[in-house]
N, C-alpha and C. Protein backbone atom coordinates (compact mmCIF):
# COMPACT_ATOMS: atom_id res chain seq x y z
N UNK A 1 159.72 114.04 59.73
CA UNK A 1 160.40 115.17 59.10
C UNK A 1 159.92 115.35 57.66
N UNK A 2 159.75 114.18 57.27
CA UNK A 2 159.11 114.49 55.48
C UNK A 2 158.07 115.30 55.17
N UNK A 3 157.00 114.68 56.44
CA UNK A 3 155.66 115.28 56.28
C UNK A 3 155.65 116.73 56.52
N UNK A 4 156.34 117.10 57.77
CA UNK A 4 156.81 118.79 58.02
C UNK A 4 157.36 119.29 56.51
N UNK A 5 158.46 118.88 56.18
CA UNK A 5 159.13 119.67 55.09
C UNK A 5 157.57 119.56 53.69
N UNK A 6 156.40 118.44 53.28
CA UNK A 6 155.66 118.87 52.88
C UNK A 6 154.61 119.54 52.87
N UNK A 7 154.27 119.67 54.37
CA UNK A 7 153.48 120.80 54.93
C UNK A 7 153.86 122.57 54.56
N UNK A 8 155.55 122.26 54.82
CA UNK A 8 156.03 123.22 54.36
C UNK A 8 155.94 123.77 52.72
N UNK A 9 156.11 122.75 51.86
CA UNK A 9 155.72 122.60 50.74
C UNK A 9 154.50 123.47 50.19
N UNK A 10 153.66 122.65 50.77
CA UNK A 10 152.36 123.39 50.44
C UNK A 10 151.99 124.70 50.89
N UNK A 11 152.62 125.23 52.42
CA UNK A 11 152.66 126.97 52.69
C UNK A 11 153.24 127.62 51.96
N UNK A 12 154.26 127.10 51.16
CA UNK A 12 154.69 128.01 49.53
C UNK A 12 154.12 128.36 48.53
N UNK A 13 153.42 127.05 48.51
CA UNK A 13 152.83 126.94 47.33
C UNK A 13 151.28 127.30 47.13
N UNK A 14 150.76 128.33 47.21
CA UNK A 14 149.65 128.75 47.17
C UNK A 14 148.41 128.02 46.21
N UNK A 15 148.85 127.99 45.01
CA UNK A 15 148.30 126.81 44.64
C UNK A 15 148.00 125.61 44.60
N UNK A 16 149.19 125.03 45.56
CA UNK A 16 148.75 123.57 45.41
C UNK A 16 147.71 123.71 47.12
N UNK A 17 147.90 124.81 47.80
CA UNK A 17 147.21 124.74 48.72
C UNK A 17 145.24 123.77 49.12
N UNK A 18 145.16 123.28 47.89
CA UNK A 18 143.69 122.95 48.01
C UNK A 18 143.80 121.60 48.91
N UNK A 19 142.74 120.59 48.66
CA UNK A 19 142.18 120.16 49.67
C UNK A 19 143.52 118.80 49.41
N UNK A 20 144.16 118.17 50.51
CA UNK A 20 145.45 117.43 50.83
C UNK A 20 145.11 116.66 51.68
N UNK A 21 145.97 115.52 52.02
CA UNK A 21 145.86 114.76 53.35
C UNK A 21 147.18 113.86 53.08
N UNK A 22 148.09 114.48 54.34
CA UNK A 22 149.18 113.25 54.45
C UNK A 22 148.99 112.62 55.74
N UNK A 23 149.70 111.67 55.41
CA UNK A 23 149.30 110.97 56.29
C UNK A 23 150.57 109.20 56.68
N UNK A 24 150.98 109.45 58.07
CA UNK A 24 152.15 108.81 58.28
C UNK A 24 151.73 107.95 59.02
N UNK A 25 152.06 106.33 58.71
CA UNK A 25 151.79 105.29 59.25
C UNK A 25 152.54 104.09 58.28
N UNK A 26 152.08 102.83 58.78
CA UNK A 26 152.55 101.69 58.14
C UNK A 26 151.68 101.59 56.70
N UNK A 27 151.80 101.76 55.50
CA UNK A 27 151.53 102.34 54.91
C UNK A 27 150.49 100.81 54.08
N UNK A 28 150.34 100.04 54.60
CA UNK A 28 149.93 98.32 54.53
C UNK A 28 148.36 98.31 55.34
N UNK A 29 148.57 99.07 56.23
CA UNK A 29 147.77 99.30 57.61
C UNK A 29 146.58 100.46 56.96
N UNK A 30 147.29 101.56 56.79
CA UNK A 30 146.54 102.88 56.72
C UNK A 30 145.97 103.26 55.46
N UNK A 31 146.13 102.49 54.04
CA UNK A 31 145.54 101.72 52.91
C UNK A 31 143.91 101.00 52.96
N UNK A 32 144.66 100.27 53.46
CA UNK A 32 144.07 98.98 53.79
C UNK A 32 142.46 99.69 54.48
N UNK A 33 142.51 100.67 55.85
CA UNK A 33 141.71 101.12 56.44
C UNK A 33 141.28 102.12 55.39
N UNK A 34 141.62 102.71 54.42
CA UNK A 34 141.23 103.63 53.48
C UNK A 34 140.06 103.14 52.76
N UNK A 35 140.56 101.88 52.22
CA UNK A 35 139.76 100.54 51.22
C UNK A 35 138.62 100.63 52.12
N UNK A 36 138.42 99.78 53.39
CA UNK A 36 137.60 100.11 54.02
C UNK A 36 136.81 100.78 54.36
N UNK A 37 137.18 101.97 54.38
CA UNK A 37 136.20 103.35 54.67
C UNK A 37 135.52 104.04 52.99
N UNK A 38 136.40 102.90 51.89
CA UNK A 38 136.01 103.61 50.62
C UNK A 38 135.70 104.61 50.47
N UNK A 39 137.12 105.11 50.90
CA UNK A 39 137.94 106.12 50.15
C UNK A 39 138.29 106.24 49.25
N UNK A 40 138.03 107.28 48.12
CA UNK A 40 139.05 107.70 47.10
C UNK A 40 139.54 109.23 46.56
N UNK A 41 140.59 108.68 45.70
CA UNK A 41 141.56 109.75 45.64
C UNK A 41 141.81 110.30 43.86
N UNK A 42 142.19 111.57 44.36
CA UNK A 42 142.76 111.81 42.53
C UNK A 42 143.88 111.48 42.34
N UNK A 43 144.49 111.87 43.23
CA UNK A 43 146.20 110.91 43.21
C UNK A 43 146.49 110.16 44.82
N UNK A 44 147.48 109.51 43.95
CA UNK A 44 148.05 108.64 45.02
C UNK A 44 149.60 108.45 44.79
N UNK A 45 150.18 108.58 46.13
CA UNK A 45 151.90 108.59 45.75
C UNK A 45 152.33 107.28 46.64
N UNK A 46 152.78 106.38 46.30
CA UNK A 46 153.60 105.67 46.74
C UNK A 46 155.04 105.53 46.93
N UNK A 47 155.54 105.62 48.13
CA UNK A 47 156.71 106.23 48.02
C UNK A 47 157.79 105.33 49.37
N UNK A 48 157.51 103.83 49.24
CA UNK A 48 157.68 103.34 50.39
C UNK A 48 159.38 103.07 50.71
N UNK A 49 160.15 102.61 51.80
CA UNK A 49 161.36 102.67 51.65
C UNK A 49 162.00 101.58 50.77
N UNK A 50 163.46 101.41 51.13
CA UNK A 50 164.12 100.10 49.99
C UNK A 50 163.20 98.79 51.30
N UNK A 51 163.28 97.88 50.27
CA UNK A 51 162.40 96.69 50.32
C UNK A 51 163.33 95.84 49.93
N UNK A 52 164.23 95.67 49.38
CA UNK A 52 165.31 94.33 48.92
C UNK A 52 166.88 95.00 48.83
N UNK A 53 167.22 95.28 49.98
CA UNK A 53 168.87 95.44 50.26
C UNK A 53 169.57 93.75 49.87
N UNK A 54 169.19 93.29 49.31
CA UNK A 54 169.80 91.91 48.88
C UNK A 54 169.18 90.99 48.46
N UNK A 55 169.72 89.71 47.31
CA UNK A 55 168.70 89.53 46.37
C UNK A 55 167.89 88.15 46.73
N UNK A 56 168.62 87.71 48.11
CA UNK A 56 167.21 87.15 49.17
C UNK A 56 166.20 87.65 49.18
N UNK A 57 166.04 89.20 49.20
CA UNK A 57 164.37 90.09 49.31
C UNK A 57 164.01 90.21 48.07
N UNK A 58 164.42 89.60 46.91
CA UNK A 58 163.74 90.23 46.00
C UNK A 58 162.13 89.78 45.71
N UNK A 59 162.02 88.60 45.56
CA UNK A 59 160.50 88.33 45.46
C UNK A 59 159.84 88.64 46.54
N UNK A 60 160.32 88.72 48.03
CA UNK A 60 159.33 89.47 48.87
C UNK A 60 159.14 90.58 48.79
N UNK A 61 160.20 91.49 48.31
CA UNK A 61 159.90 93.37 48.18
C UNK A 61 158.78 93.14 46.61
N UNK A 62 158.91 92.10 45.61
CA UNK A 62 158.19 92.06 44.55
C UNK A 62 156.65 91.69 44.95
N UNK A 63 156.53 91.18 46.14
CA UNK A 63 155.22 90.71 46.15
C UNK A 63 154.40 91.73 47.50
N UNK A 64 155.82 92.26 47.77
CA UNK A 64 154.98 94.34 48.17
C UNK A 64 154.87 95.22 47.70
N UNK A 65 155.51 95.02 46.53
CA UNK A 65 155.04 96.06 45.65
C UNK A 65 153.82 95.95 45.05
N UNK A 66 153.40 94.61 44.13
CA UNK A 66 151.90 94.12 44.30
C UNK A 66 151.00 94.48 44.96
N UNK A 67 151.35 94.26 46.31
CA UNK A 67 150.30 94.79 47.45
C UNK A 67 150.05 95.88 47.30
N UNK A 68 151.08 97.07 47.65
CA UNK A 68 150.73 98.25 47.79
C UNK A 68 150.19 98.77 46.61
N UNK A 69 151.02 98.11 45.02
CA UNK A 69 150.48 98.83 43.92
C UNK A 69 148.47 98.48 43.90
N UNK A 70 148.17 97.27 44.13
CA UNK A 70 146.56 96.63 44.38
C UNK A 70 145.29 97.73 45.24
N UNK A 71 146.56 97.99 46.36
CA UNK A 71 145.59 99.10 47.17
C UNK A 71 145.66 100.05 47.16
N UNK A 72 146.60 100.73 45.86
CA UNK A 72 147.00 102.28 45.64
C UNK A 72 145.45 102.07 44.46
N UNK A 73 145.97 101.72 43.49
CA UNK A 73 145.11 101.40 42.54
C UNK A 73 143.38 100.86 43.01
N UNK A 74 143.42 100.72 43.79
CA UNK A 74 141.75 100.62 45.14
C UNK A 74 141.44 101.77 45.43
N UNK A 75 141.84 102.99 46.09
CA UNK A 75 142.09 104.09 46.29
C UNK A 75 141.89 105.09 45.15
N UNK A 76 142.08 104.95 44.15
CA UNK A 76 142.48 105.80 42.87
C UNK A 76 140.78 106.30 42.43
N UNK A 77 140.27 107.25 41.80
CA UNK A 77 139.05 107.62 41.70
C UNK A 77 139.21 107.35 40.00
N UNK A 78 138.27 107.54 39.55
CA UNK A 78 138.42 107.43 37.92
C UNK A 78 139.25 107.94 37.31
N UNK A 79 140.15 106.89 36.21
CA UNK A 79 141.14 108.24 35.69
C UNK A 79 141.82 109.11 36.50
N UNK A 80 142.21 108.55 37.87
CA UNK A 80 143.19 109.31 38.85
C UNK A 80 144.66 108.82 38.71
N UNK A 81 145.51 109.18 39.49
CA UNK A 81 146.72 109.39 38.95
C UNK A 81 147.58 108.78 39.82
N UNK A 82 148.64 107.70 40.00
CA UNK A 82 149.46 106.81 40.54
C UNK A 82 150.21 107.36 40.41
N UNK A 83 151.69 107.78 41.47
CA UNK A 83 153.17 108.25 41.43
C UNK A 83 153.12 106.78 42.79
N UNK A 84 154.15 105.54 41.37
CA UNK A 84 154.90 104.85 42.52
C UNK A 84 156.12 104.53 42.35
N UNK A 85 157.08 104.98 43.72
CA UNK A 85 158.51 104.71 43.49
C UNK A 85 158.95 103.90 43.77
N UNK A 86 160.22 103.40 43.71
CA UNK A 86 161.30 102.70 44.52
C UNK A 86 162.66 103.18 44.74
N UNK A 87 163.63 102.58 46.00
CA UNK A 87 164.70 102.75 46.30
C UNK A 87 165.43 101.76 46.10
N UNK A 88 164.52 100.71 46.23
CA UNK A 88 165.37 99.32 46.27
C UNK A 88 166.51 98.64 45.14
N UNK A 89 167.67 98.77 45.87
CA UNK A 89 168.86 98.81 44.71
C UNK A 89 168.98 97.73 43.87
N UNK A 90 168.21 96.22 44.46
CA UNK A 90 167.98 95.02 44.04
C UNK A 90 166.76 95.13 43.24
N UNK A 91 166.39 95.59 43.09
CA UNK A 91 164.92 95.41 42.24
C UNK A 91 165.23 96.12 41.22
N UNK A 92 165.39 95.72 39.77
CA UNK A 92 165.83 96.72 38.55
C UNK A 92 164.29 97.27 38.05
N UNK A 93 165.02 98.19 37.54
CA UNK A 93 163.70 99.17 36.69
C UNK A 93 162.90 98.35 35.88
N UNK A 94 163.27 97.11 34.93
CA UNK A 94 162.23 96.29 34.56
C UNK A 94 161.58 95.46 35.09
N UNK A 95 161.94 95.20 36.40
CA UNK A 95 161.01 94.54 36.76
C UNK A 95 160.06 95.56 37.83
N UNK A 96 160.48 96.41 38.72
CA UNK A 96 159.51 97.12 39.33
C UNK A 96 159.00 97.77 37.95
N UNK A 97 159.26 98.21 37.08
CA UNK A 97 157.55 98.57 35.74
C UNK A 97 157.05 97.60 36.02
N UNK A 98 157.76 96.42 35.47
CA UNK A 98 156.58 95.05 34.73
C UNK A 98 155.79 94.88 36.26
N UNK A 99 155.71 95.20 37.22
CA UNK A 99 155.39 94.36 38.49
C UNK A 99 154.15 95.05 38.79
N UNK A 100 154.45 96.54 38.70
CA UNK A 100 153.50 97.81 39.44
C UNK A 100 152.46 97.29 37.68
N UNK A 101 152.84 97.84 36.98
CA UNK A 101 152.09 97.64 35.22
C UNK A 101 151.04 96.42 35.11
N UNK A 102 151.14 95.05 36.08
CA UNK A 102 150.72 94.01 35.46
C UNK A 102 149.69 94.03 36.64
N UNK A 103 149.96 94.29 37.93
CA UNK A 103 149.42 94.36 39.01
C UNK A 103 147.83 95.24 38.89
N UNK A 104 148.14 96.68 38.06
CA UNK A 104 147.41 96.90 37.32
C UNK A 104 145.72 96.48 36.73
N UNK A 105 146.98 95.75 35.29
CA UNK A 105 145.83 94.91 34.95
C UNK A 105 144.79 93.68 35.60
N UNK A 106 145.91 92.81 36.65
CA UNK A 106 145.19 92.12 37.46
C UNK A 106 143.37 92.92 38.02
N UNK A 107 143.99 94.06 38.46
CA UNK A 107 143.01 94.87 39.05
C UNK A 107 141.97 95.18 38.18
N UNK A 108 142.42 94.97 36.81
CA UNK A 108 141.16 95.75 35.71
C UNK A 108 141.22 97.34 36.03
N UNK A 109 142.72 97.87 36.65
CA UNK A 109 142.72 98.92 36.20
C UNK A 109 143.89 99.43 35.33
N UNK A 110 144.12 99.43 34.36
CA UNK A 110 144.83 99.57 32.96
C UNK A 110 145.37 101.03 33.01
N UNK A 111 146.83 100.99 33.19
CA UNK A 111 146.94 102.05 33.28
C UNK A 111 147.64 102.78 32.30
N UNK A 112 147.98 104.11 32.09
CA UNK A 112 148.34 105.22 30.96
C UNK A 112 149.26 105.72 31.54
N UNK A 113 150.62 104.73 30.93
CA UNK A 113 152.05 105.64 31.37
C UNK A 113 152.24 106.64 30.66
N UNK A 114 152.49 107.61 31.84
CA UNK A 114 152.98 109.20 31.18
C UNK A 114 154.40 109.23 31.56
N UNK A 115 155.28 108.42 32.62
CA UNK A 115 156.43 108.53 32.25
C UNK A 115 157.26 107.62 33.48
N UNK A 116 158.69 106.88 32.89
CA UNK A 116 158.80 106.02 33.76
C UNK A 116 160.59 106.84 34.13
N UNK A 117 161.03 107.10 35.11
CA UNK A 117 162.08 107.89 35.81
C UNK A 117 162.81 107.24 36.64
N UNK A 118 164.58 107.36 36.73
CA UNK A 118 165.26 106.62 37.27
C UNK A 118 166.18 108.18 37.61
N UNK A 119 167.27 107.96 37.38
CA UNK A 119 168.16 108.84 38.40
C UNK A 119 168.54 110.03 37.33
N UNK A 120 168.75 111.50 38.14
CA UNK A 120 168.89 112.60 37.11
C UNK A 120 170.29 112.38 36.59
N UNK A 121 170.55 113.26 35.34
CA UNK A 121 172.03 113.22 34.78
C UNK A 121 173.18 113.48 35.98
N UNK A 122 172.33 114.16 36.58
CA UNK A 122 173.45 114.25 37.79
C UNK A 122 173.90 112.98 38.50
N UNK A 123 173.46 112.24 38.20
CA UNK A 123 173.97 110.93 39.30
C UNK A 123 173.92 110.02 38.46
N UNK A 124 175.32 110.06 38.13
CA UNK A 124 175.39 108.72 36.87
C UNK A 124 175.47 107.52 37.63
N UNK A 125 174.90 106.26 36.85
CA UNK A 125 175.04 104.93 37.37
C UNK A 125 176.03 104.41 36.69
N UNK A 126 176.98 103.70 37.50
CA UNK A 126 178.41 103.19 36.63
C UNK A 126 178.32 101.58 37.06
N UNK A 127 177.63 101.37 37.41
CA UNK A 127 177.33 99.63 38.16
C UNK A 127 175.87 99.12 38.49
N UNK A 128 175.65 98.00 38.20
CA UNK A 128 174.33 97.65 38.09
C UNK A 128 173.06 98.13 39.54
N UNK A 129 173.96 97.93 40.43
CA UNK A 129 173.28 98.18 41.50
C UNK A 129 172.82 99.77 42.01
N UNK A 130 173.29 100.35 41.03
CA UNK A 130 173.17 101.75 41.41
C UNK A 130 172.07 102.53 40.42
N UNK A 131 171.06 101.34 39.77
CA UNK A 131 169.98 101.90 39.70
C UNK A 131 168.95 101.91 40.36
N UNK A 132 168.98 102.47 41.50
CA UNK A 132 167.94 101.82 42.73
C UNK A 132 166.97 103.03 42.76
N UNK A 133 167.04 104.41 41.89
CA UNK A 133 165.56 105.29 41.69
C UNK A 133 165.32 104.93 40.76
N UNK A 134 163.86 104.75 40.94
CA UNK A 134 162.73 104.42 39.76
C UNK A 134 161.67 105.24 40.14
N UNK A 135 160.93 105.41 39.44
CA UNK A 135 159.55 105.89 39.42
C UNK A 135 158.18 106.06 37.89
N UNK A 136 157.40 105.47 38.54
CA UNK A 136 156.50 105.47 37.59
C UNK A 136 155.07 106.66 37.76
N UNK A 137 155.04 107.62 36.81
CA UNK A 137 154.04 108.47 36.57
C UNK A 137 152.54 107.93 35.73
N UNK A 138 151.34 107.57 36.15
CA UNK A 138 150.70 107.00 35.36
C UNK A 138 148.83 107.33 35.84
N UNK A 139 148.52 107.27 35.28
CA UNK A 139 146.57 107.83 34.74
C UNK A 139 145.86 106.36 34.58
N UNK A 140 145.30 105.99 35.43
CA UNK A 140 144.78 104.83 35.38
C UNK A 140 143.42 105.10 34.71
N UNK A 141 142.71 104.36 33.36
CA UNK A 141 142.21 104.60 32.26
C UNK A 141 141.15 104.23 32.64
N UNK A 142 140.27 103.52 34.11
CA UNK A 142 139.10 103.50 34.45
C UNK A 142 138.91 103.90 35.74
């Protein structure tokens, strides 16, 4: 249904109409085969589901975010552009930055935050756990 409603997206949008590819799978899997086929991209969105509904998952949803941030950032063409989110209500906003940010540098690709996003005014957080949107906007600098 996502991919329809962005298909739909883009029949609106006349401009963003240029050249696209979505694409629905295990998103570990269909990366991974990207790397492989060395592929790359001007952007890349990461947008995977919650990963730590409890704080048993937290270093495993932390050490998928790694992953995926490693092979988003594999993918990325020069100076291309990373959108990666989270849902995960256990994982706070400083540590998914510091995680996706350092993962990064591991890679030697250094990236240029343009902006880091959690939940609109409309949806106030009144308890710790209820910062579970994050998102990081960022220009990777090689």
């Amino acid at each position: 249904k996502a991919l329809d409603e962005a298909a739909n997206n883009f029949r609106l949008n006349p401009p963003l109409q240029q050249v696209h590819e979505m694409v629905c799978g295990d998103a570990f899997e269909e990366m991974k085969e990207m790397i492989r086929d060395t592929r790359k991209f001007d952007v890349v969105i990461v947008d995977p589901p919650s990963m730590a509904s409890s704080k048993q998952h937290v270093d495993k949803a932390t050490r998928a975010y790694e992953r995926l941030a490693s092979m988003a950032l594999k993918l990325l063409k020069r100076e291309g552009w990373l959108v990666f989110a989270s849902c995960s209500n256990k994982i706070n906003p400083a540590l998914f930055f510091k995680t996706i940010e350092q993962t990064a540098l591991k890679e030697k690709r250094p990236l240029r935050i343009v902006e880091r996003t959690g939940h609109a005014i409309d949806h106030p957080v009144i308890f710790d756990d209820g910062q579970y949107l994050k998102c990081l906007f960022a220009q990777a600098r090689t």
